[in-house]
C-alpha atoms as a printed R data frame, in Angstrom:
   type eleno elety resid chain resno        x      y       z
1  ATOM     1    CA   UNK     A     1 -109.887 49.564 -19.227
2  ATOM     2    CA   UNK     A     2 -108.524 48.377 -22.656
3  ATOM     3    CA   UNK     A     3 -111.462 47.775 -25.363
4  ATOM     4    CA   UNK     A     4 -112.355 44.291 -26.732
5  ATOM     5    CA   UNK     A     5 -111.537 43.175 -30.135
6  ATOM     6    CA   UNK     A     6 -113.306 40.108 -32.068
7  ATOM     7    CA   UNK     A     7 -111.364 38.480 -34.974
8  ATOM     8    CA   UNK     A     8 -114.741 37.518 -36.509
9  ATOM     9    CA   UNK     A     9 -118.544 37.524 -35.998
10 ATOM    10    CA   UNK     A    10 -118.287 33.866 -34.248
11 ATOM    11    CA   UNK     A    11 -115.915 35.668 -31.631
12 ATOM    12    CA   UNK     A    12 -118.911 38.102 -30.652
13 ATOM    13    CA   UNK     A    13 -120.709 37.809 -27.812
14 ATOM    14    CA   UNK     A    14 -124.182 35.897 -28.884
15 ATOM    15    CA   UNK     A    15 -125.726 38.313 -25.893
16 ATOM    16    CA   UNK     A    16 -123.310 41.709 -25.905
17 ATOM    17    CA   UNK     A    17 -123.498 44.262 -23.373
18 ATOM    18    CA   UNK     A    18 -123.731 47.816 -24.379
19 ATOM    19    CA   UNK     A    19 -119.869 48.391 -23.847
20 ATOM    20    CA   UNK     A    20 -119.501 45.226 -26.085
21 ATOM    21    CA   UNK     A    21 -121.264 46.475 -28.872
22 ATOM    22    CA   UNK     A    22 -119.209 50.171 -28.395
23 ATOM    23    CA   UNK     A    23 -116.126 47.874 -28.403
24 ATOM    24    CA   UNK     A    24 -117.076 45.886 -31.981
25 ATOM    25    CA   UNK     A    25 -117.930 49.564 -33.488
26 ATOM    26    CA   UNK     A    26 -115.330 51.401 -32.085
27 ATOM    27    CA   UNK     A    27 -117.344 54.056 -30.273
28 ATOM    28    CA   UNK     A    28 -117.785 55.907 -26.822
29 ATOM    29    CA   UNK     A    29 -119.987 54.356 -24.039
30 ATOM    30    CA   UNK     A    30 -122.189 57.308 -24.689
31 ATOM    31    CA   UNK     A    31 -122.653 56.913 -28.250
32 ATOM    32    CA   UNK     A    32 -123.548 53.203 -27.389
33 ATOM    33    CA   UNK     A    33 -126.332 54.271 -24.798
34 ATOM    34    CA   UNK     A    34 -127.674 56.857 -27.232
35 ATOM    35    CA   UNK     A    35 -127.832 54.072 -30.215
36 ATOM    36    CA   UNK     A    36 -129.889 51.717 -27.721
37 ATOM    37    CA   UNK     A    37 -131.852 54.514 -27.139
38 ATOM    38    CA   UNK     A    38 -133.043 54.478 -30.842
39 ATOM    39    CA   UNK     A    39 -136.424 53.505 -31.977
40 ATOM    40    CA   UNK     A    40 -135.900 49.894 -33.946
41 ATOM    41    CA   UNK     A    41 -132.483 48.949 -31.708
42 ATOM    42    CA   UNK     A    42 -132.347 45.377 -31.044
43 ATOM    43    CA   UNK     A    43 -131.900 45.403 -27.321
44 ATOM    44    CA   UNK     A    44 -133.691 43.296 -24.428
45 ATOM    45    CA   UNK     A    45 -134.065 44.927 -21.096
46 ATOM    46    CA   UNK     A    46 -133.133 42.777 -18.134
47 ATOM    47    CA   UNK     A    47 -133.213 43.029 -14.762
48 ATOM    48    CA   UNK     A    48 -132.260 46.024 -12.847
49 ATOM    49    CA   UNK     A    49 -132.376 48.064 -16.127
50 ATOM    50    CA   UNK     A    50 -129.333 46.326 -17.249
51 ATOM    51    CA   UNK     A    51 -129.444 46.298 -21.680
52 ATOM    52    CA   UNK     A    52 -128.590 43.248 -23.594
53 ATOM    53    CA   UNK     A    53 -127.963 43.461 -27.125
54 ATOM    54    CA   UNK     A    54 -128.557 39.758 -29.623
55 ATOM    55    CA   UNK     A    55 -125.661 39.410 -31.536
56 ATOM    56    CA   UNK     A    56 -127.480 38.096 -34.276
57 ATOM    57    CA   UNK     A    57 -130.329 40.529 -34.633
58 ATOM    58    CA   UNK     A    58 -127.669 43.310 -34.023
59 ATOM    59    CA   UNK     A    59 -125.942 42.400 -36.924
60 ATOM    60    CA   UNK     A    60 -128.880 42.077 -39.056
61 ATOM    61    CA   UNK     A    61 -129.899 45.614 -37.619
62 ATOM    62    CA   UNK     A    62 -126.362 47.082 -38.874
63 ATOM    63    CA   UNK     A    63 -126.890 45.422 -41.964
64 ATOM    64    CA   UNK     A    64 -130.328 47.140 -43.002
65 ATOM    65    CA   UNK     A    65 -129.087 50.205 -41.579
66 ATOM    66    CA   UNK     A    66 -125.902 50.228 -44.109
67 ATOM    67    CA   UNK     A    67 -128.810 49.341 -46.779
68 ATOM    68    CA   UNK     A    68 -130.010 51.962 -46.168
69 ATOM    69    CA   UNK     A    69 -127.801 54.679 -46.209
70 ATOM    70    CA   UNK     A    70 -128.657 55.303 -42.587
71 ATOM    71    CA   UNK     A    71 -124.731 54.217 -41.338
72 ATOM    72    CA   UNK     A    72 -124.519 55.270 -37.539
């Protein structure tokens, strides 16, 4: 199954799945899973235990995470 790309943040998903977001940061479905798994991840449960991640609180996750030396 070949990978997403997004040409800019408007291209993104405003709701991404988990293999979305492991797409945009170029990482394993496993190393997705365990990042939702952190404490602070911006994720909404759904139905059926199926994880949605906001785009826009994502990105403002990633953002105070690379303030704060804490890259993933």
């Amino acid at each position: 199954r070949q990978m997403k790309t997004y040409k800019s943040m408007e291209d993104v998903p405003m709701f991404m799945t988990v293999m979305d977001m492991a797409a945009l940061l170029g990482v394993s479905r496993a190393s997705a899973y365990e990042l939702v798994k952190e404490k602070g991840f911006p994720k909404l449960n759904v139905v059926h235990g199926r994880i949605i991640v906001p785009r826009d609180r994502f990105f403002e996750w990633l953002d105070s995470r690379e303030k704060s030396g804490k890259l993933i």
